[in-house]
Short mmCIF file of C-alpha atoms and ligand atoms in Angstrom, two decimals:
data_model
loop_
_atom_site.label_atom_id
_atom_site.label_comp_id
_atom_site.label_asym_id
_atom_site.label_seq_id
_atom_site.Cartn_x
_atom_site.Cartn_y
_atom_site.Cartn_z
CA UNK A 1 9.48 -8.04 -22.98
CA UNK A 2 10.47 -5.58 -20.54
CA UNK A 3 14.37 -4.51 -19.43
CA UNK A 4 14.23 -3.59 -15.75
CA UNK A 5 17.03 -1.92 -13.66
CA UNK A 6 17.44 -2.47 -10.12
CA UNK A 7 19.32 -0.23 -7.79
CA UNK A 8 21.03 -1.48 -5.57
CA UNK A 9 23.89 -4.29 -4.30
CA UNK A 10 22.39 -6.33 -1.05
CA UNK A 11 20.51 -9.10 -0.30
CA UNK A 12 17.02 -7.39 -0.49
CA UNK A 13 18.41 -6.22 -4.35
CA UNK A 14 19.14 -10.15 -4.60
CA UNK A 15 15.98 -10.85 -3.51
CA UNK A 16 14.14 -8.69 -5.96
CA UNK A 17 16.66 -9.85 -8.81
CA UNK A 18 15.97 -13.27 -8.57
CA UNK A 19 11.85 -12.93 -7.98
CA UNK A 20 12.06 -10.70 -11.45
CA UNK A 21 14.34 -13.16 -12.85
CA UNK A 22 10.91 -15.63 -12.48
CA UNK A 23 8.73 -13.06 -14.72
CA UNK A 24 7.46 -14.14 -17.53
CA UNK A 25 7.51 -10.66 -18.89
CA UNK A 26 10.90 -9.83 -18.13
CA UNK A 27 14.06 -9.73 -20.63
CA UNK A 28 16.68 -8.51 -19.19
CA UNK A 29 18.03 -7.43 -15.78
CA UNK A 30 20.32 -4.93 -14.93
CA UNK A 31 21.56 -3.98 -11.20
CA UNK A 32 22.94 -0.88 -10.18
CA UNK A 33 25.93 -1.76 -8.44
CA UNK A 34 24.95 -4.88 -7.45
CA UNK A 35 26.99 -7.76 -6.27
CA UNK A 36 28.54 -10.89 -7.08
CA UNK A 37 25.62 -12.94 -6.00
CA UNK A 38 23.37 -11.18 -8.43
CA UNK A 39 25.36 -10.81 -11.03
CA UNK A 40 24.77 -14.37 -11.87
CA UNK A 41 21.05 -13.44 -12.53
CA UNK A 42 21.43 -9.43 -13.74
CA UNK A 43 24.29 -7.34 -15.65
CA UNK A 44 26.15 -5.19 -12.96
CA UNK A 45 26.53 -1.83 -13.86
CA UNK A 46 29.32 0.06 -11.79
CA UNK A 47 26.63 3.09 -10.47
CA UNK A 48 26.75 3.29 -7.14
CA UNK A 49 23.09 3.45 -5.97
CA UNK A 50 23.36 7.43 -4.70
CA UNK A 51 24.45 8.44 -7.91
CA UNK A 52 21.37 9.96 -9.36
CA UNK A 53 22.67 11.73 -12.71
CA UNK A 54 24.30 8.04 -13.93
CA UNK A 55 21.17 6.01 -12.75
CA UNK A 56 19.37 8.17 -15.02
CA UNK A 57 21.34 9.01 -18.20
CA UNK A 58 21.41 4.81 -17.74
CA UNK A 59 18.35 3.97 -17.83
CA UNK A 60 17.32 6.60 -20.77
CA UNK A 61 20.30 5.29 -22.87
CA UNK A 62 19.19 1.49 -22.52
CA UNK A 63 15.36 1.82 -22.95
CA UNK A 64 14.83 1.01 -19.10
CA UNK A 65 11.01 -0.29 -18.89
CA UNK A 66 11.04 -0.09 -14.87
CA UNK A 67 13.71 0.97 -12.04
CA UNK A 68 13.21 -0.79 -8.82
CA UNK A 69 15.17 1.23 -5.83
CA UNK A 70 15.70 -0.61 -2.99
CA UNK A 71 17.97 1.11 -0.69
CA UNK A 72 16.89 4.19 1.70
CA UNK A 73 20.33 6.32 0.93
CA UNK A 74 18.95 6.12 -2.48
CA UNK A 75 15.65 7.01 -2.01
CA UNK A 76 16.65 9.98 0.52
CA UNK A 77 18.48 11.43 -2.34
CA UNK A 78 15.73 11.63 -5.13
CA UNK A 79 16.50 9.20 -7.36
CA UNK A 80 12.03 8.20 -7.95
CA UNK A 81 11.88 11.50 -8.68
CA UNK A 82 14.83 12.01 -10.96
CA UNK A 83 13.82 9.14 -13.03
CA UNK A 84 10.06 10.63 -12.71
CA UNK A 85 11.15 13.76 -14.16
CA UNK A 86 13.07 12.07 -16.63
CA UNK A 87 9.63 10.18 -17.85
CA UNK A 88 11.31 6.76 -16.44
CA UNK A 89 8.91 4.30 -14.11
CA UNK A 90 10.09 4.07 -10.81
CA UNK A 91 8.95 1.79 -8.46
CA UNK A 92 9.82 3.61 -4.85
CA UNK A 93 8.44 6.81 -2.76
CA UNK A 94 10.01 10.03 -3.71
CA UNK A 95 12.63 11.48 -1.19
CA UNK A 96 9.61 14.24 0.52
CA UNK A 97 7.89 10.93 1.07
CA UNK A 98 11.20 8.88 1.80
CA UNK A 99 11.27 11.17 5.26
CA UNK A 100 8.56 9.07 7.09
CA UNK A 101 11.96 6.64 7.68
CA UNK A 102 14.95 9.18 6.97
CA UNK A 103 13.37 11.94 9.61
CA UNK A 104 12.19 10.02 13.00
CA UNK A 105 11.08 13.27 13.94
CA UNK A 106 8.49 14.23 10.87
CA UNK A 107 7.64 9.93 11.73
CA UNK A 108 7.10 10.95 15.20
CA UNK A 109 4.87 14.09 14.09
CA UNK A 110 3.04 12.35 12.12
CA UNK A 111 1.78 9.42 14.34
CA UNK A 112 1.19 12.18 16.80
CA UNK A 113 -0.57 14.43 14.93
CA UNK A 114 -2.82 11.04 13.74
CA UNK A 115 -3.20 9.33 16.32
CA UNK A 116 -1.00 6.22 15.29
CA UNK A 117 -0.03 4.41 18.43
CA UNK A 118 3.83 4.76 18.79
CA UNK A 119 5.90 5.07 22.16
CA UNK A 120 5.97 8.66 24.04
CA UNK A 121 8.87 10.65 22.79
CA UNK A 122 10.99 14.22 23.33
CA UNK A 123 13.46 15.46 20.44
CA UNK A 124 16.50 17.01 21.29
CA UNK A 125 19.10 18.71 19.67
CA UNK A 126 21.20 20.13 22.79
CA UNK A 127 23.14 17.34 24.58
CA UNK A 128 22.92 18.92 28.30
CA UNK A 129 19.29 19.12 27.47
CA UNK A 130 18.78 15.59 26.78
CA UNK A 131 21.16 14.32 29.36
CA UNK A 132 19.27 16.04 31.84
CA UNK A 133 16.05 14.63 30.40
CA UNK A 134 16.97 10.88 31.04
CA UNK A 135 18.14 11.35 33.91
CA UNK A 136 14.67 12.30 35.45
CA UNK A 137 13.15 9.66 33.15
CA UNK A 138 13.43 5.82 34.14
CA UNK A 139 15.16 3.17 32.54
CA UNK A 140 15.78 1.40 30.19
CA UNK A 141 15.23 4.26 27.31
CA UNK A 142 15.48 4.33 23.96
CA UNK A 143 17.71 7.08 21.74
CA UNK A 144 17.59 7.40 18.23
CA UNK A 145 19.78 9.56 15.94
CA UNK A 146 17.26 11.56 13.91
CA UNK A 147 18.44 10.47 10.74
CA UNK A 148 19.57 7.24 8.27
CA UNK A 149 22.43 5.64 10.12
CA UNK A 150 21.89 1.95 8.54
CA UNK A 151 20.11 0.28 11.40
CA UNK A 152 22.73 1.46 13.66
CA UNK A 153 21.54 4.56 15.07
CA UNK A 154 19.31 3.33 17.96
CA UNK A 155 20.55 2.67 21.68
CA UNK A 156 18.53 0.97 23.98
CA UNK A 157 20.31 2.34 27.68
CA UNK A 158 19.88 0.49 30.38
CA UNK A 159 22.01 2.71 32.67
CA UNK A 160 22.65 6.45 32.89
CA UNK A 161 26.31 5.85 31.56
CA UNK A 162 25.12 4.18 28.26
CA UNK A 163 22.82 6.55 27.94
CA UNK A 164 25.71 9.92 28.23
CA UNK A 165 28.01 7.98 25.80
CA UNK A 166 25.36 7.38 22.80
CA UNK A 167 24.44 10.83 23.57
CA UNK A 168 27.59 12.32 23.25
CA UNK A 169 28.24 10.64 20.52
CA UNK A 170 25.29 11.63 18.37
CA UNK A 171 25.17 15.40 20.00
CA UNK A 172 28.45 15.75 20.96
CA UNK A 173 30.96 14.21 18.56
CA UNK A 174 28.21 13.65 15.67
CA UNK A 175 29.21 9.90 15.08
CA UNK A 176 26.09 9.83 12.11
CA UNK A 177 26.62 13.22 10.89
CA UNK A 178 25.12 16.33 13.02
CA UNK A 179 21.66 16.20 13.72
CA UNK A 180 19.15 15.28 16.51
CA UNK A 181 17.57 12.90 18.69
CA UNK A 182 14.37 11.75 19.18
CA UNK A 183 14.42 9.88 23.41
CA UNK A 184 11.59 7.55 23.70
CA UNK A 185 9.88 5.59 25.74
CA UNK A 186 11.09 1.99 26.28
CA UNK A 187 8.42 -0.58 25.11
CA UNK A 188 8.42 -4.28 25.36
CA UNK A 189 7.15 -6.92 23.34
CA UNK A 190 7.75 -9.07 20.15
CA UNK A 191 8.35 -6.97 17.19
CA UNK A 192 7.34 -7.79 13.61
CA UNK A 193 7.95 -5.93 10.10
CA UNK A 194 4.42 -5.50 8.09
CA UNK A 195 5.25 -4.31 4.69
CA UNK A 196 2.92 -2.83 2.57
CA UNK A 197 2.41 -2.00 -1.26
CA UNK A 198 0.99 1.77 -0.44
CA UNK A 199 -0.34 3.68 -3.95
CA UNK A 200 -1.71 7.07 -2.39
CA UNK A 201 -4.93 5.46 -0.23
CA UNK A 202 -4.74 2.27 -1.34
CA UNK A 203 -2.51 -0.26 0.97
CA UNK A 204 -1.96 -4.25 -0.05
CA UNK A 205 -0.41 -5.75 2.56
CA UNK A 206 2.50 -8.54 1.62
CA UNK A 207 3.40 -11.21 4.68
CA UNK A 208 4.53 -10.13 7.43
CA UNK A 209 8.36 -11.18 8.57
CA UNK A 210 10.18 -10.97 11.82
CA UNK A 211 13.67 -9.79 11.86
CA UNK A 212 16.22 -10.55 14.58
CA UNK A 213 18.00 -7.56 15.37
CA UNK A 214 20.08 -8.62 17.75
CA UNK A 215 23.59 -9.78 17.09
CA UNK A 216 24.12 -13.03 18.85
CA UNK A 217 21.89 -15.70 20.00
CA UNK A 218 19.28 -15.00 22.83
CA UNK A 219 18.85 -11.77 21.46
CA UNK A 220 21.94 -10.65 22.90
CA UNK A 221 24.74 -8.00 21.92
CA UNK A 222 24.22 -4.76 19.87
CA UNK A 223 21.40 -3.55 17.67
CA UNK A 224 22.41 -4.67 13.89
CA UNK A 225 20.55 -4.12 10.15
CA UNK A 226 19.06 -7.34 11.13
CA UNK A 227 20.71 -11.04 11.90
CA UNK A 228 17.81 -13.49 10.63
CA UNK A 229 14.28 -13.20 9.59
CA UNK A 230 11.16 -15.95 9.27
CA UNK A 231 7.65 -15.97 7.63
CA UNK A 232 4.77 -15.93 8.14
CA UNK A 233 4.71 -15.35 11.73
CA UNK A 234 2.01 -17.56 14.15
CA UNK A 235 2.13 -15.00 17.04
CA UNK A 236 -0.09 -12.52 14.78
CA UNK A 237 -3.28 -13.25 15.46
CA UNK A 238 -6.54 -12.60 13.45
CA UNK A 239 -7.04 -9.66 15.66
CA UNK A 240 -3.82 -8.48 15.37
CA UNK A 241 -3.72 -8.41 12.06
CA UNK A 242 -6.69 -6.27 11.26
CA UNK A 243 -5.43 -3.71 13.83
CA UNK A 244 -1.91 -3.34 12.66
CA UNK A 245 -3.47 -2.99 8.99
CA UNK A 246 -6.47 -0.85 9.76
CA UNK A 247 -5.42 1.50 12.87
CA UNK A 248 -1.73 1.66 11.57
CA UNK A 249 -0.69 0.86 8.04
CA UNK A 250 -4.04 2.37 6.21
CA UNK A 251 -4.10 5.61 8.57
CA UNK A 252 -0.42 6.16 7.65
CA UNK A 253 -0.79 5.95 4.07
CA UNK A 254 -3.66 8.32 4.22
CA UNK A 255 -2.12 10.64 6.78
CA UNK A 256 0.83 11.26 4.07
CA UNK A 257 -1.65 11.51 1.41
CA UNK A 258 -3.11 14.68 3.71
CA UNK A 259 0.16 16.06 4.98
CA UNK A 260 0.69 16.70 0.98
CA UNK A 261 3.75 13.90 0.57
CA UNK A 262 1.60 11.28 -0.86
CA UNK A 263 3.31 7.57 -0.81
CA UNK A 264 3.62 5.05 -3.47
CA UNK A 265 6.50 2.00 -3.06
CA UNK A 266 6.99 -0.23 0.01
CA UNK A 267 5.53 1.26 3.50
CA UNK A 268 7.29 -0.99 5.93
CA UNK A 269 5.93 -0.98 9.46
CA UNK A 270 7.88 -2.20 12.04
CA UNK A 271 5.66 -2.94 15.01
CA UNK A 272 5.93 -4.04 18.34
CA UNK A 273 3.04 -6.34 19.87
CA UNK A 274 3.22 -4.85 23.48
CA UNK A 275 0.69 -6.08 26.83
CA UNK A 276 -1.06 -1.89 25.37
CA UNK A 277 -1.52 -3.76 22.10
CA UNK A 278 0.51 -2.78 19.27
CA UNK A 279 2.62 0.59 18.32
CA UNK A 280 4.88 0.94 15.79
CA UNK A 281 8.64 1.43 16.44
CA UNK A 282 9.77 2.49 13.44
CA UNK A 283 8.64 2.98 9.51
CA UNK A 284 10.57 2.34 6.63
CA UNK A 285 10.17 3.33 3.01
CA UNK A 286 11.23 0.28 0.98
CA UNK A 287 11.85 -3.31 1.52
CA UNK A 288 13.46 -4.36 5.05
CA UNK A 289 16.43 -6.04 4.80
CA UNK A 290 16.76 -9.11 5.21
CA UNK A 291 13.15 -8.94 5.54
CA UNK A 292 12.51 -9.31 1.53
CA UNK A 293 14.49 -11.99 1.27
CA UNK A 294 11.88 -14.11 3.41
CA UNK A 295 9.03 -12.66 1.62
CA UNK A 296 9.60 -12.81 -1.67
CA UNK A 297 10.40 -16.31 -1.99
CA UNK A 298 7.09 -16.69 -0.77
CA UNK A 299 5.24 -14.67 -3.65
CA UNK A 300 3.81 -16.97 -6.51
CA UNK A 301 2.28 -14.01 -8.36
CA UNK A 302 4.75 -12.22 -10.71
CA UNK A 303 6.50 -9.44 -9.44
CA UNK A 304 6.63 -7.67 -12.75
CA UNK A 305 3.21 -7.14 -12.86
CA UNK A 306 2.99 -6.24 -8.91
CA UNK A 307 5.40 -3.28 -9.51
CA UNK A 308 3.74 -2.02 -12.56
CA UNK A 309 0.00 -2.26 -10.62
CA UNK A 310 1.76 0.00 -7.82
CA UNK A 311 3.17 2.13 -10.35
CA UNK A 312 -0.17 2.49 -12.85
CA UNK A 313 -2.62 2.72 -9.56
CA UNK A 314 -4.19 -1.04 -10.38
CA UNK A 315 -5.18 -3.13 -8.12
CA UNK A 316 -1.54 -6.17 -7.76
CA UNK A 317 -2.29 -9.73 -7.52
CA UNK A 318 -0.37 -11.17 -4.51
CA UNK A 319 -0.86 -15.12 -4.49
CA UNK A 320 1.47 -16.47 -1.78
CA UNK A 321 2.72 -20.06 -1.21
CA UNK A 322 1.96 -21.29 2.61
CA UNK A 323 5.35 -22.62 3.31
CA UNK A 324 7.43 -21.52 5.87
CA UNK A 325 10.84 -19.58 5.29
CA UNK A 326 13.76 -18.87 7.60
CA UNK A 327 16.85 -17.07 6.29
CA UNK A 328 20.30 -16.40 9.12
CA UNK A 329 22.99 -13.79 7.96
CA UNK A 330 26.34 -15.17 7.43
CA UNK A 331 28.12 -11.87 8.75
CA UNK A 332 31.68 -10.55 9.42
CA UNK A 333 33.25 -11.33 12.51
CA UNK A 334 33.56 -7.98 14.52
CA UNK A 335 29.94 -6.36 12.93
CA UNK A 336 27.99 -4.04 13.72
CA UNK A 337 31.25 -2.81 15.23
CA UNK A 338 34.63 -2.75 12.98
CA UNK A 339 35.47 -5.50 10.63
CA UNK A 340 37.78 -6.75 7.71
CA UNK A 341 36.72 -7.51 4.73
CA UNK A 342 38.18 -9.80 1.55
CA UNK A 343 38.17 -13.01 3.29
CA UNK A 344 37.56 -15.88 0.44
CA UNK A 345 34.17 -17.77 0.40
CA UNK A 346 33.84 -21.28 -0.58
CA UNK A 347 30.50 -23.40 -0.99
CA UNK A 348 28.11 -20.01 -1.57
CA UNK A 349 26.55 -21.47 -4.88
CA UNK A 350 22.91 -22.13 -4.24
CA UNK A 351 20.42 -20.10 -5.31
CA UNK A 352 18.97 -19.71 -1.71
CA UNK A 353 21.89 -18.04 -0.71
CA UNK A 354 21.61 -14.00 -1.37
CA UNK A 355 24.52 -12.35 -1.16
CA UNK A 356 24.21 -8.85 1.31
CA UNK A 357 28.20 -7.85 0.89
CA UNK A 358 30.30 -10.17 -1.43
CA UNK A 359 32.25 -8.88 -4.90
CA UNK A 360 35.09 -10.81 -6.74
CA UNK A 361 38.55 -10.26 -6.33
CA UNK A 362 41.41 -9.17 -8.68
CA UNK A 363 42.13 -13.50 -8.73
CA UNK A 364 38.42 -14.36 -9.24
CA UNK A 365 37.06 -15.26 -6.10
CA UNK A 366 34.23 -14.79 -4.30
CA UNK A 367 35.25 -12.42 -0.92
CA UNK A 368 33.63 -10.61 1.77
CA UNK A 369 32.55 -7.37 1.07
CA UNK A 370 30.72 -5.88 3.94
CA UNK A 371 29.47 -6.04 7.92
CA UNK A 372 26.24 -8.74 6.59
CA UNK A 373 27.62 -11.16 3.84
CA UNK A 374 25.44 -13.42 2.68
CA UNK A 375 21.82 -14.83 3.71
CA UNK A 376 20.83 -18.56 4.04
CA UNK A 377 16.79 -19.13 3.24
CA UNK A 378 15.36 -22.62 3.43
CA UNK A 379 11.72 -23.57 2.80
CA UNK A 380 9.99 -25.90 4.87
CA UNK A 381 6.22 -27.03 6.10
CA UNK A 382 7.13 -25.79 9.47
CA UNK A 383 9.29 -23.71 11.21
CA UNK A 384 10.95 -26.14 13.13
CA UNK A 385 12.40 -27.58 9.86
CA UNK A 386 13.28 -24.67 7.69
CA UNK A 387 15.60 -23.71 10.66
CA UNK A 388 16.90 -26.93 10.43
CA UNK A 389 17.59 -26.82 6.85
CA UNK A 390 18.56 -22.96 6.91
CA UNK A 391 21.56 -24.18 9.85
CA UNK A 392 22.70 -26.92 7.26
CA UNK A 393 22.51 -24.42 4.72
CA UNK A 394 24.98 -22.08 6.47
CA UNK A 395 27.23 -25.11 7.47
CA UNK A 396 28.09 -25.77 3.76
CA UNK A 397 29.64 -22.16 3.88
CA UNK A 398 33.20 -22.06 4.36
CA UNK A 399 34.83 -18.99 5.14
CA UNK A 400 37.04 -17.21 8.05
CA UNK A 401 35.45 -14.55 9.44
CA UNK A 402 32.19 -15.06 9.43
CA UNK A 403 29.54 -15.31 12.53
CA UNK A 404 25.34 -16.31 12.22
CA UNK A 405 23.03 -16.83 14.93
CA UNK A 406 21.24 -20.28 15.19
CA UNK A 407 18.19 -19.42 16.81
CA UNK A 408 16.06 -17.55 14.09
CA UNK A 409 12.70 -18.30 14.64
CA UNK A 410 13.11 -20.53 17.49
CA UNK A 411 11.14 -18.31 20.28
CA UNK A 412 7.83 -19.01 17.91
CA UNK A 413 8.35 -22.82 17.95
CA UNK A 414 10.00 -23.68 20.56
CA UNK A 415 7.82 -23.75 23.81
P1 LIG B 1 14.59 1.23 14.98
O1 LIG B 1 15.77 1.50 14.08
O2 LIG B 1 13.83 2.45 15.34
O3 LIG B 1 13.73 0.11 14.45
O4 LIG B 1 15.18 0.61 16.33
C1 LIG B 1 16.04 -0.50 16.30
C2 LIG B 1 15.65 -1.45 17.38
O5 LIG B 1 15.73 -0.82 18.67
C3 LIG B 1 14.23 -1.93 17.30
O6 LIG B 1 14.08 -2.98 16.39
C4 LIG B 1 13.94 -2.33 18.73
O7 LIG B 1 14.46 -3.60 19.00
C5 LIG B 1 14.71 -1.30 19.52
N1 LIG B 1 13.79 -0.21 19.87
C6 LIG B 1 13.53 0.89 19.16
N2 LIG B 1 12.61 1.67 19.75
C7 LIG B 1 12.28 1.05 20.89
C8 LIG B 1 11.36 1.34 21.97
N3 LIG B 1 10.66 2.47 22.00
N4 LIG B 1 11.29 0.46 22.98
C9 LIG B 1 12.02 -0.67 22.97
N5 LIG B 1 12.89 -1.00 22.01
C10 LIG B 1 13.02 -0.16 20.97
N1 LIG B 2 15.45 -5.30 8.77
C1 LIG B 2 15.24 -3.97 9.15
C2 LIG B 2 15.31 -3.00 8.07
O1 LIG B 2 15.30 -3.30 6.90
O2 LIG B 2 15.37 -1.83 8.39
#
């Protein structure tokens, strides 16, 4: 029976913590640092998930069998490689690999330089430069900080004054630390994640998700980490399918394979079905969150043995259930923006509730933790009623300062 550590303390760690708590071949779960939500299924160990040298004088010390890493800070800091070098399995690209999400540049190079289809794009690293650039570019447009900055890093400016302020503050005043920024073409269209298993060449693809980015209902207010998320999705077609896995996923995997920073972990895609077909908006190196937490509910194989087929170059068994499920974040009031935290929660004890940013207080309760708190999934036979039950879900949560939208997943049933 195999001990497996995961690092980590959101809802996509939740979500991997309770699918491994399902394996037949796991003993025992640890999570690195984990939260109160999965401590009820893992042992929390207090490393935070950056913190290479403890993560791996851990893991030798306890007879680790496998390390999942789920976060992209962790990732961009080595810790595959660390535990690689340490003789450790890892389940997670190593941080040269990692850049395909943590450098929207090398992304951008890449796609360019292989012809994956992706919006038109200029990098800057002079503000004057790139101020002068929109402005003899129409609107909207779309500027990302070159760098991780937790979901939050993108502005989609719709006038010349949004545009100066995100610009001065990711040139000028280095809001995400200093760096650049890649100005793209605006594109329009549903978007939809498509993560991948990737081991070298080989790509399985897992169901696809949609995440709702948006803070409030109608896909309104500021870009977040992500506010809701459904699978599978009916809008991908047959057609659509093929192309996003054939033209996009596979050519990707290979093209890092070539450029010498071979891939092996979770390749997430995040596409954009546009009236020019489909182009990718961003990639990811891990597990989208809340993405996972749709997914892996989903997956009837055991996720042991998937990790270890990734890890070992076999072929993984994916065997997923045809239900539908719809999971809404439960997050602070004031997110993606400022917020307080340590407000109690009452009524958070199912097990379809992951918890994104909860711990327990110095008087033993469960509190708020973070900008996204917790995540309501329901199952259902359609989408229409896992909403439904997802909303009721969230309405048995009682707590202050929290906000959810109530329309995830509503554009694809609702005609
Ligand atoms: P990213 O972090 O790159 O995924 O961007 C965050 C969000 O900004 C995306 O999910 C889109 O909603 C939006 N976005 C990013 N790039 C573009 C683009 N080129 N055109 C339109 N919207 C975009
Ligand atoms: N849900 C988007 C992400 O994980 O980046």
């Amino acid at each position: 029976m195999a001990k497996v550590l995961v690092v980590g303390g959101g809802g996509r760690e939740h979500a991997i913590v309770h699918a491994l708590s399902k394996s037949s071949k796991v003993s025992e779960i640890y999570a690195a640092p984990g939260n109160a939500g999965i401590a009820k299924l893992a042992t929390c160990v207090n490393i935070k998930d950056t913190n290479v040298s403890n993560i791996v004088a851990f893991a030798k010390a306890e007879g680790i069998d496998l390390v999942v890493v789920g976060p992209e800070a962790a990732l961009a800091v080595g810790v595959v490689d660390a535990l690689n070098e340490a003789g450790i399995k890892a389940f997670g690209p190593t941080k040269a690999a990692t850049q395909i999400e943590s450098s929207k540049s090398f992304a951008k190079e890449l796609m360019a330089k292989y012809n994956i289809p992706t919006a038109g794009y200029r990098t800057f690293s002079d503000y004057n430069e790139a101020l002068a650039y929109v402005k003899v570019n129409s609107l909207p447009t779309v500027l990302k900080y070159d760098g991780l900055a937790a979901g939050k890093g993108v502005v989609v400016a719709t006038t010349l004054e949004m545009a100066d302020e995100a610009l001065k503050d990711m040139l000028l005043d280095d809001k995400f630390g200093h760096g650049r920024v890649v100005i793209e073409e605006y594109l329009e269209g549903p978007e939809f994640s498509f993560m991948c298993l990737v081991d070298n060449n080989k790509v399985y693809p897992l169901e696809m998700a949609q995440d709702h980015k948006r803070a409030y209902d109608n896909d309104m207010g500021p870009n977040t980490g992500g506010m809701g998320a459904y699978s599978p999705l009916p809008f991908i077609t047959e057609e659509d399918y093929n192309y996003a896995l054939n033209e996009i996923m596979i050519p990707t995997a290979k093209a890092m394979v070539d450029m010498g920073v071979p891939f092996k972990g979770v390749l997430y895609g995040g596409l954009m079905k546009t009236k020019k077909g489909i182009k990718v908006i961003e990639f990811n190196a891990r597990f989208g969150d809340p993405e996972t937490e749709v997914v892996l509910p989903r997956l009837e194989s055991d996720i042991y043995d998937v990790f270890m087929s990734i890890i070992d170059g076999n072929e993984p068994l994916l065997r997923w259930s045809d239900c539908y499920t719809i999971g809404i974040v439960l997050a602070s009031k004031g997110y993606p923006g400022d917020y307080e935290k340590e407000f109690v929660i009452e009524g958070a004890d199912s097990d379809d509730i992951y918890h994104m940013g909860t711990k327990i207080d110095d008087k033993g309760n469960l509190v708020t933790n973070g900008g996204r708190v917790l995540f309501a999934v329901a199952h259902g036979a359609s989408l229409e009623e896992a909403n439904k039950k997802a909303n009721l879900l969230v309405d048995s949560i009682k707590c202050d300062n929290l906000f959810h939208r109530t329309d995830i997943g509503a554009k694809a049933y609702k005609k």
